[in-house]
C-alpha cells in the first residue's frame, strides 16, 4: 500500500484560504450573487451579540467581499424566499436553508433530551400556549410574549424568563424558527412553515447517516483540507457520526487521505480543493471567523496562538478585549484590538501587535484595511493608540 501524499504546511494553508474564499476577486459593489458565493465558501456565519466593533455574522462577509451593504444579509435571512436561516449549526449561526432537513436528527435529539443551556421544559402548557400565541399573532420576541413570570439570573448571567427559556427550547427542537431580529437584537420566533421556503419543508428527512455525510462534506469543502477533529468541529458533530461519514466519503473518493508536515494526525483533502501557487489576501478576521474559530487548527496552519479574551478580566488580558487577527497574503502577521466609537465617529485601534517574521509592509497593508473597515462602519477617522509594538509604524502609516 502506498503512503498517503504529504502536503507542506504552507500548501495546506493556501488550500484552506482558497476554500474559504480568499482568492475570489472582490467586486466593486458586492451583490446578492457575491453574498451567495461567499456563503457557499463559509457554509455558516456564526452569530454573537458582542457589538463593540460589528456583530460577528457581518464580519466574515466583509473579510472576503470588502465593504458591502449589510442589507444583503438582512434580505437573505428575512425576506422571502429566505436563503439563510438561524439554527444551532456550529453554535448559534446562519446556515443555508437547504441544511434544515439535515439538522432534523439534531432537532429531534434536543426535543427529546433538551439542551445544555435551556434544559427540557416540563411546562407543557406553557409550550402549547406560546406556540398558539405565535400561530395567532405572527413573529414575536420573548419580551412580547412574556407574561411577567419571575426571572432568574442563570446561563452566563443572562436574565432569561421561563418564556425565553421555553422559546429557546422550541427553537433548538425545530418547532419554532427565527424570522428575524428586532432593533435590540432579540430573536423573532415564528412557525417554520412561515420562515422556511416550501421546497425545503417538503424535502424528505434524510437518514442520520446521509445527513452526517452531507454535513461532513460541507465542512470538508469549507476547510479544503482538514483533520477529523476539524471536520467534526465545523458543525459540532458527535464523533460517532463523523467517523463513519468520513470513512464513507473516503471510500467514494470525495475525501483523499493526506499527511501535513508537522501535524501528528491524519488529514483529508477534499477532491475539489484547489492548491494555488500563492494567495494574495488581505483581511481582518473576526474572532468568530471560520479560519480561526478552531484554535488548534489555527495554531497548526499559521503558527498563530489565538485566544479570545472577551471573558478574561481586563487586568489579565494579553492583547485586548476584541482582538482581530490580520491576514496578509497567506499568513497571519498581526493582531489588533478594535473598538468602533460610533458617537465620535472613530475606529479606535486600542492595541496593535506584530507576529514574529511579519513582512515589512505589514503596517501599510493593515492601515489600508483599517481605513476600509472604518469607511464600511460609517466612521470618519482611525485613531491608533500607543499600545503594542506595531503601533508606531501603524500610526505613521
Short mmCIF file of C-alpha atoms in Angstrom, two decimals:
data_model
loop_
_atom_site.label_atom_id
_atom_site.label_comp_id
_atom_site.label_asym_id
_atom_site.label_seq_id
_atom_site.Cartn_x
_atom_site.Cartn_y
_atom_site.Cartn_z
CA UNK A 1 0.00 0.00 0.00
CA UNK A 2 1.41 3.38 -1.00
CA UNK A 3 1.87 6.05 1.64
CA UNK A 4 -0.59 8.96 1.72
CA UNK A 5 0.60 12.10 -0.12
CA UNK A 6 2.22 14.76 2.05
CA UNK A 7 1.43 18.48 1.95
CA UNK A 8 3.70 21.13 3.39
CA UNK A 9 2.10 23.37 6.00
CA UNK A 10 2.27 26.28 3.52
CA UNK A 11 0.39 24.23 0.92
CA UNK A 12 -2.28 23.25 3.45
CA UNK A 13 -2.60 26.88 4.50
CA UNK A 14 -3.15 28.06 0.91
CA UNK A 15 -5.68 25.30 0.26
CA UNK A 16 -7.61 26.34 3.39
CA UNK A 17 -7.63 30.02 2.45
CA UNK A 18 -8.84 29.36 -1.10
CA UNK A 19 -11.58 27.08 0.24
CA UNK A 20 -12.71 29.93 2.49
CA UNK A 21 -12.96 32.36 -0.42
CA UNK A 22 -9.77 34.38 -0.03
CA UNK A 23 -8.80 34.06 -3.67
CA UNK A 24 -12.17 35.22 -5.01
CA UNK A 25 -12.00 38.70 -6.56
CA UNK A 26 -13.67 41.46 -4.60
CA UNK A 27 -16.44 43.17 -6.53
CA UNK A 28 -16.61 46.96 -6.59
CA UNK A 29 -20.23 46.68 -5.43
CA UNK A 30 -20.97 43.27 -3.89
CA UNK A 31 -24.35 41.89 -4.93
CA UNK A 32 -26.59 39.08 -3.73
CA UNK A 33 -24.70 36.82 -6.11
CA UNK A 34 -21.44 37.81 -4.35
CA UNK A 35 -23.09 37.13 -1.00
CA UNK A 36 -24.27 33.69 -2.12
CA UNK A 37 -20.84 32.79 -3.46
CA UNK A 38 -19.24 33.82 -0.17
CA UNK A 39 -21.72 31.89 1.94
CA UNK A 40 -21.10 28.83 -0.22
CA UNK A 41 -17.46 29.07 0.89
CA UNK A 42 -18.07 29.50 4.63
CA UNK A 43 -21.26 27.36 4.88
CA UNK A 44 -22.20 29.10 8.14
CA UNK A 45 -21.96 32.55 9.73
CA UNK A 46 -21.56 32.38 13.50
CA UNK A 47 -23.79 34.79 15.42
CA UNK A 48 -22.60 36.61 18.53
CA UNK A 49 -24.17 39.52 20.37
CA UNK A 50 -20.96 41.45 21.12
CA UNK A 51 -21.17 44.73 19.23
CA UNK A 52 -18.02 46.58 20.27
CA UNK A 53 -16.93 46.62 16.62
CA UNK A 54 -19.53 44.91 14.42
CA UNK A 55 -21.67 41.87 15.14
CA UNK A 56 -19.85 38.63 14.34
CA UNK A 57 -22.02 37.41 11.46
CA UNK A 58 -21.34 40.52 9.38
CA UNK A 59 -17.55 40.35 9.62
CA UNK A 60 -16.64 37.21 7.61
CA UNK A 61 -18.54 38.70 4.67
CA UNK A 62 -16.55 41.94 4.93
CA UNK A 63 -13.29 39.98 5.25
CA UNK A 64 -13.98 38.23 1.95
CA UNK A 65 -16.10 40.71 -0.05
CA UNK A 66 -14.80 44.02 1.24
CA UNK A 67 -17.23 46.87 2.01
CA UNK A 68 -20.77 45.71 1.30
CA UNK A 69 -24.33 46.72 2.07
CA UNK A 70 -25.40 44.82 5.21
CA UNK A 71 -28.94 44.91 3.81
CA UNK A 72 -27.81 41.90 1.74
CA UNK A 73 -27.65 39.77 4.87
CA UNK A 74 -31.00 41.06 6.14
CA UNK A 75 -32.64 40.27 2.81
CA UNK A 76 -31.10 36.80 2.72
CA UNK A 77 -32.29 35.98 6.24
CA UNK A 78 -35.62 37.82 6.48
CA UNK A 79 -37.12 38.34 3.01
CA UNK A 80 -38.87 35.50 1.19
CA UNK A 81 -37.65 33.25 -0.24
CA UNK A 82 -35.04 33.16 2.50
CA UNK A 83 -31.58 31.96 1.56
CA UNK A 84 -30.27 31.52 5.11
CA UNK A 85 -31.84 30.72 8.45
CA UNK A 86 -30.69 30.73 12.05
CA UNK A 87 -30.01 27.47 13.79
CA UNK A 88 -27.60 25.80 16.21
CA UNK A 89 -25.36 24.74 13.32
CA UNK A 90 -21.82 25.49 14.56
CA UNK A 91 -23.11 27.26 17.59
CA UNK A 92 -25.81 29.88 17.00
CA UNK A 93 -25.33 30.63 13.31
CA UNK A 94 -26.87 31.43 9.98
CA UNK A 95 -26.81 28.45 7.65
CA UNK A 96 -28.13 27.87 4.11
CA UNK A 97 -31.81 26.90 4.23
CA UNK A 98 -31.09 23.65 2.38
CA UNK A 99 -29.33 22.33 5.50
CA UNK A 100 -32.59 22.47 7.51
CA UNK A 101 -33.59 18.86 6.63
CA UNK A 102 -30.09 17.69 7.56
CA UNK A 103 -30.49 19.16 11.05
CA UNK A 104 -33.73 17.27 11.75
CA UNK A 105 -31.98 14.50 13.68
CA UNK A 106 -30.29 17.14 15.85
CA UNK A 107 -33.61 18.89 16.43
CA UNK A 108 -35.24 15.62 17.40
CA UNK A 109 -32.48 14.90 19.92
CA UNK A 110 -32.92 18.33 21.52
CA UNK A 111 -36.70 17.81 21.57
CA UNK A 112 -36.29 14.55 23.45
CA UNK A 113 -33.26 15.28 25.60
CA UNK A 114 -33.23 19.05 26.00
CA UNK A 115 -30.26 21.40 25.56
CA UNK A 116 -27.45 22.19 27.98
CA UNK A 117 -28.43 25.87 28.18
CA UNK A 118 -32.20 25.68 28.14
CA UNK A 119 -32.87 22.28 29.65
CA UNK A 120 -36.02 20.32 28.94
CA UNK A 121 -39.02 22.43 29.96
CA UNK A 122 -41.62 20.48 31.90
CA UNK A 123 -44.26 23.15 31.43
CA UNK A 124 -46.08 21.61 28.52
CA UNK A 125 -48.97 24.02 28.98
CA UNK A 126 -46.55 26.94 28.50
CA UNK A 127 -45.18 25.34 25.33
CA UNK A 128 -48.68 24.94 23.94
CA UNK A 129 -49.70 28.48 24.84
CA UNK A 130 -46.59 30.04 23.29
CA UNK A 131 -46.99 28.12 20.04
CA UNK A 132 -50.67 29.08 19.95
CA UNK A 133 -49.85 32.75 20.57
CA UNK A 134 -47.23 32.83 17.79
CA UNK A 135 -49.58 30.98 15.43
CA UNK A 136 -52.18 33.67 16.01
CA UNK A 137 -50.09 36.86 16.18
CA UNK A 138 -47.08 36.02 13.98
CA UNK A 139 -43.39 36.64 14.72
CA UNK A 140 -42.75 37.63 18.33
CA UNK A 141 -39.89 38.07 20.80
CA UNK A 142 -39.76 36.60 24.27
CA UNK A 143 -40.39 40.10 25.60
CA UNK A 144 -43.55 40.34 23.51
CA UNK A 145 -44.83 37.06 24.92
CA UNK A 146 -43.58 37.29 28.47
CA UNK A 147 -46.45 37.46 30.93
CA UNK A 148 -44.28 38.79 33.74
CA UNK A 149 -43.17 35.39 35.02
CA UNK A 150 -40.33 35.61 37.57
CA UNK A 151 -36.90 35.96 36.03
CA UNK A 152 -33.84 34.13 37.35
CA UNK A 153 -30.21 35.02 36.74
CA UNK A 154 -28.70 31.95 35.13
CA UNK A 155 -26.80 30.93 32.00
CA UNK A 156 -23.76 33.23 31.96
CA UNK A 157 -25.74 35.99 33.65
CA UNK A 158 -28.47 36.20 31.01
CA UNK A 159 -31.70 37.33 32.58
CA UNK A 160 -33.96 34.72 30.96
CA UNK A 161 -37.60 34.32 31.87
CA UNK A 162 -39.39 30.98 31.63
CA UNK A 163 -40.90 32.28 28.40
CA UNK A 164 -37.45 32.88 26.89
CA UNK A 165 -36.13 29.50 28.05
CA UNK A 166 -39.12 27.73 26.55
CA UNK A 167 -38.88 29.60 23.26
CA UNK A 168 -35.20 28.69 23.03
CA UNK A 169 -36.09 25.05 23.66
CA UNK A 170 -38.66 25.18 20.86
CA UNK A 171 -36.06 26.83 18.61
CA UNK A 172 -33.36 24.17 19.10
CA UNK A 173 -36.05 21.48 18.77
CA UNK A 174 -37.08 22.90 15.39
CA UNK A 175 -40.67 23.55 16.49
CA UNK A 176 -40.07 27.28 16.03
CA UNK A 177 -37.76 29.11 13.65
CA UNK A 178 -36.28 32.61 13.68
CA UNK A 179 -37.98 35.06 11.32
CA UNK A 180 -35.50 37.86 12.04
CA UNK A 181 -34.13 40.11 14.76
CA UNK A 182 -35.50 43.39 16.13
CA UNK A 183 -33.53 46.56 16.82
CA UNK A 184 -32.49 45.17 20.21
CA UNK A 185 -31.05 42.05 18.53
CA UNK A 186 -33.81 39.91 20.04
CA UNK A 187 -34.96 36.85 18.11
CA UNK A 188 -38.36 36.98 16.45
CA UNK A 189 -39.76 33.46 16.76
CA UNK A 190 -42.24 32.13 14.22
CA UNK A 191 -43.55 28.86 12.84
CA UNK A 192 -41.10 27.06 10.50
CA UNK A 193 -43.84 26.93 7.84
CA UNK A 194 -43.80 30.74 7.72
CA UNK A 195 -40.00 31.04 7.69
CA UNK A 196 -38.57 28.23 5.55
CA UNK A 197 -39.20 28.07 1.78
CA UNK A 198 -41.84 25.47 0.88
CA UNK A 199 -39.44 23.28 -1.16
CA UNK A 200 -37.16 23.00 1.88
CA UNK A 201 -40.02 21.97 4.15
CA UNK A 202 -41.18 19.45 1.54
CA UNK A 203 -37.75 17.79 1.36
CA UNK A 204 -37.90 14.30 2.91
CA UNK A 205 -35.78 13.96 6.03
CA UNK A 206 -32.56 12.13 5.18
CA UNK A 207 -31.27 9.29 7.31
CA UNK A 208 -28.88 10.25 10.09
CA UNK A 209 -26.09 8.63 8.07
CA UNK A 210 -26.83 10.65 4.94
CA UNK A 211 -27.31 13.86 6.91
CA UNK A 212 -23.92 13.26 8.56
CA UNK A 213 -22.31 12.70 5.17
CA UNK A 214 -23.76 15.98 3.93
CA UNK A 215 -22.52 17.94 6.95
CA UNK A 216 -19.04 16.42 6.82
CA UNK A 217 -18.94 17.08 3.06
CA UNK A 218 -19.87 20.75 3.60
CA UNK A 219 -17.21 21.02 6.31
CA UNK A 220 -14.61 19.42 4.05
CA UNK A 221 -15.42 21.79 1.18
CA UNK A 222 -15.24 24.78 3.55
CA UNK A 223 -11.91 23.67 5.03
CA UNK A 224 -10.29 22.35 1.85
CA UNK A 225 -8.04 20.13 3.93
CA UNK A 226 -8.78 19.08 7.49
CA UNK A 227 -8.30 16.52 10.22
CA UNK A 228 -11.23 14.52 11.52
CA UNK A 229 -11.33 16.88 14.50
CA UNK A 230 -11.58 19.92 12.22
CA UNK A 231 -14.43 18.30 10.29
CA UNK A 232 -16.21 17.41 13.49
CA UNK A 233 -15.95 20.94 14.88
CA UNK A 234 -17.38 22.75 11.85
CA UNK A 235 -20.94 21.65 12.61
CA UNK A 236 -20.20 20.50 16.20
CA UNK A 237 -21.00 16.87 15.38
CA UNK A 238 -20.67 13.82 17.63
CA UNK A 239 -17.61 11.73 16.86
CA UNK A 240 -19.84 8.66 16.47
CA UNK A 241 -21.45 10.29 13.42
CA UNK A 242 -18.29 11.83 11.97
CA UNK A 243 -16.11 8.71 11.81
CA UNK A 244 -18.41 6.62 9.58
CA UNK A 245 -19.21 9.67 7.41
CA UNK A 246 -15.51 10.33 6.82
CA UNK A 247 -14.89 6.65 6.08
CA UNK A 248 -17.78 6.61 3.60
CA UNK A 249 -16.60 9.78 1.82
CA UNK A 250 -13.08 8.34 1.58
CA UNK A 251 -14.45 5.14 0.06
CA UNK A 252 -16.40 7.20 -2.50
CA UNK A 253 -13.30 9.24 -3.41
CA UNK A 254 -14.69 12.57 -2.17
CA UNK A 255 -12.08 12.79 0.60
CA UNK A 256 -8.44 11.93 -0.09
CA UNK A 257 -6.25 10.90 2.87
CA UNK A 258 -3.13 13.08 3.13
CA UNK A 259 -0.47 13.99 5.62
CA UNK A 260 0.54 17.53 6.54
CA UNK A 261 4.09 18.26 7.62
CA UNK A 262 4.23 18.98 11.32
CA UNK A 263 0.79 17.57 12.08
CA UNK A 264 0.54 14.40 14.14
CA UNK A 265 -2.91 13.38 12.87
CA UNK A 266 -4.16 12.12 9.50
CA UNK A 267 -5.86 14.71 7.32
CA UNK A 268 -8.31 14.66 4.44
CA UNK A 269 -8.21 16.73 1.26
CA UNK A 270 -11.49 17.40 -0.50
CA UNK A 271 -11.24 16.21 -4.09
CA UNK A 272 -12.29 19.64 -5.45
CA UNK A 273 -9.85 21.60 -3.29
CA UNK A 274 -7.52 23.98 -5.13
CA UNK A 275 -3.82 24.38 -4.36
CA UNK A 276 -2.62 27.72 -5.78
CA UNK A 277 0.98 28.81 -6.03
CA UNK A 278 0.18 31.85 -3.92
CA UNK A 279 -2.69 33.58 -2.13
CA UNK A 280 -2.75 37.37 -2.20
CA UNK A 281 -5.25 38.02 0.60
CA UNK A 282 -5.60 40.99 2.92
CA UNK A 283 -8.25 40.81 5.63
CA UNK A 284 -9.10 41.44 9.25
CA UNK A 285 -10.67 38.31 10.74
CA UNK A 286 -13.37 38.32 13.38
CA UNK A 287 -12.71 36.19 16.49
CA UNK A 288 -15.61 34.09 15.16
CA UNK A 289 -14.32 33.65 11.61
CA UNK A 290 -14.15 30.02 10.41
CA UNK A 291 -10.45 30.45 9.63
CA UNK A 292 -9.62 30.97 13.31
CA UNK A 293 -12.52 29.61 15.38
CA UNK A 294 -10.87 26.18 15.85
CA UNK A 295 -7.83 27.43 17.76
CA UNK A 296 -5.62 24.33 17.44
CA UNK A 297 -6.13 24.30 13.66
CA UNK A 298 -5.18 27.99 13.53
CA UNK A 299 -2.03 27.27 15.50
CA UNK A 300 -1.05 24.32 13.29
CA UNK A 301 -1.77 26.11 9.99
CA UNK A 302 -0.46 29.58 10.78
CA UNK A 303 1.79 29.19 13.82
CA UNK A 304 -0.58 31.71 15.42
CA UNK A 305 -1.68 31.17 19.01
CA UNK A 306 -5.06 32.86 19.43
CA UNK A 307 -7.27 33.09 22.49
CA UNK A 308 -10.39 35.22 22.76
CA UNK A 309 -10.18 37.46 25.83
CA UNK A 310 -13.71 38.87 25.99
CA UNK A 311 -14.43 36.89 29.15
CA UNK A 312 -10.99 37.49 30.68
CA UNK A 313 -10.76 40.19 33.41
CA UNK A 314 -9.27 43.36 31.94
CA UNK A 315 -6.09 43.25 34.00
CA UNK A 316 -5.33 39.72 32.78
CA UNK A 317 -5.78 40.35 29.05
CA UNK A 318 -2.66 39.99 26.94
CA UNK A 319 -3.80 41.70 23.72
CA UNK A 320 -7.20 43.23 24.47
CA UNK A 321 -10.97 42.79 24.55
CA UNK A 322 -11.92 42.35 20.88
CA UNK A 323 -8.81 41.31 19.01
CA UNK A 324 -8.80 40.57 15.28
CA UNK A 325 -6.02 38.65 13.53
CA UNK A 326 -4.71 40.32 10.36
CA UNK A 327 -4.30 38.06 7.32
CA UNK A 328 -1.75 39.25 4.77
CA UNK A 329 -1.23 37.07 1.71
CA UNK A 330 -1.22 33.57 3.25
CA UNK A 331 -0.07 34.36 6.79
CA UNK A 332 -1.49 35.83 9.98
CA UNK A 333 1.03 38.63 10.52
CA UNK A 334 -0.51 40.85 13.21
CA UNK A 335 -3.44 41.34 15.56
CA UNK A 336 -5.35 44.48 16.58
CA UNK A 337 -7.70 45.31 19.45
CA UNK A 338 -10.52 47.32 17.86
CA UNK A 339 -13.49 49.35 19.03
CA UNK A 340 -16.00 51.31 16.98
CA UNK A 341 -16.62 54.59 18.79
CA UNK A 342 -19.84 55.41 16.96
CA UNK A 343 -20.60 58.55 18.91
CA UNK A 344 -17.24 60.12 17.99
CA UNK A 345 -17.18 58.55 14.52
CA UNK A 346 -13.81 56.93 15.18
CA UNK A 347 -12.36 53.45 14.80
CA UNK A 348 -10.21 53.04 17.89
CA UNK A 349 -7.15 50.80 17.50
CA UNK A 350 -6.55 50.16 21.19
CA UNK A 351 -3.61 47.85 20.63
CA UNK A 352 -1.61 46.64 17.61
CA UNK A 353 0.84 43.78 17.70
CA UNK A 354 3.03 42.20 15.01
CA UNK A 355 3.78 38.49 14.75
CA UNK A 356 7.34 37.13 14.54
CA UNK A 357 8.61 37.44 10.97
CA UNK A 358 5.88 39.88 9.90
CA UNK A 359 6.79 41.37 6.49
CA UNK A 360 7.96 44.93 6.11
CA UNK A 361 4.70 46.09 4.54
CA UNK A 362 2.52 44.85 7.43
CA UNK A 363 1.79 48.33 8.84
CA UNK A 364 0.98 49.84 5.44
CA UNK A 365 -1.34 46.99 4.43
CA UNK A 366 -3.02 46.92 7.84
CA UNK A 367 -3.54 50.68 7.72
CA UNK A 368 -5.29 50.37 4.36
CA UNK A 369 -7.56 47.63 5.68
CA UNK A 370 -8.41 49.64 8.81
CA UNK A 371 -9.38 52.62 6.66
CA UNK A 372 -11.63 50.38 4.56
CA UNK A 373 -13.19 48.90 7.72
CA UNK A 374 -13.81 52.35 9.19
CA UNK A 375 -15.49 53.51 6.00
CA UNK A 376 -17.71 50.43 5.90
CA UNK A 377 -18.76 51.06 9.51
CA UNK A 378 -19.58 54.70 8.74
CA UNK A 379 -16.70 56.04 10.85
CA UNK A 380 -14.75 59.09 9.72
CA UNK A 381 -11.36 58.51 11.33
CA UNK A 382 -8.95 55.88 12.64
CA UNK A 383 -7.07 56.54 15.88
CA UNK A 384 -4.11 54.31 16.75
CA UNK A 385 -3.31 54.14 20.46
CA UNK A 386 0.33 53.62 21.51
CA UNK A 387 -0.16 50.13 22.96
CA UNK A 388 1.68 47.35 21.13
CA UNK A 389 4.93 47.01 19.21
CA UNK A 390 3.26 47.70 15.85
CA UNK A 391 1.64 50.95 16.99
CA UNK A 392 4.40 53.41 15.95
CA UNK A 393 4.62 52.09 12.39
CA UNK A 394 0.85 51.81 12.13
CA UNK A 395 0.35 55.39 13.30
CA UNK A 396 2.86 56.57 10.72
CA UNK A 397 1.11 54.60 8.01
#
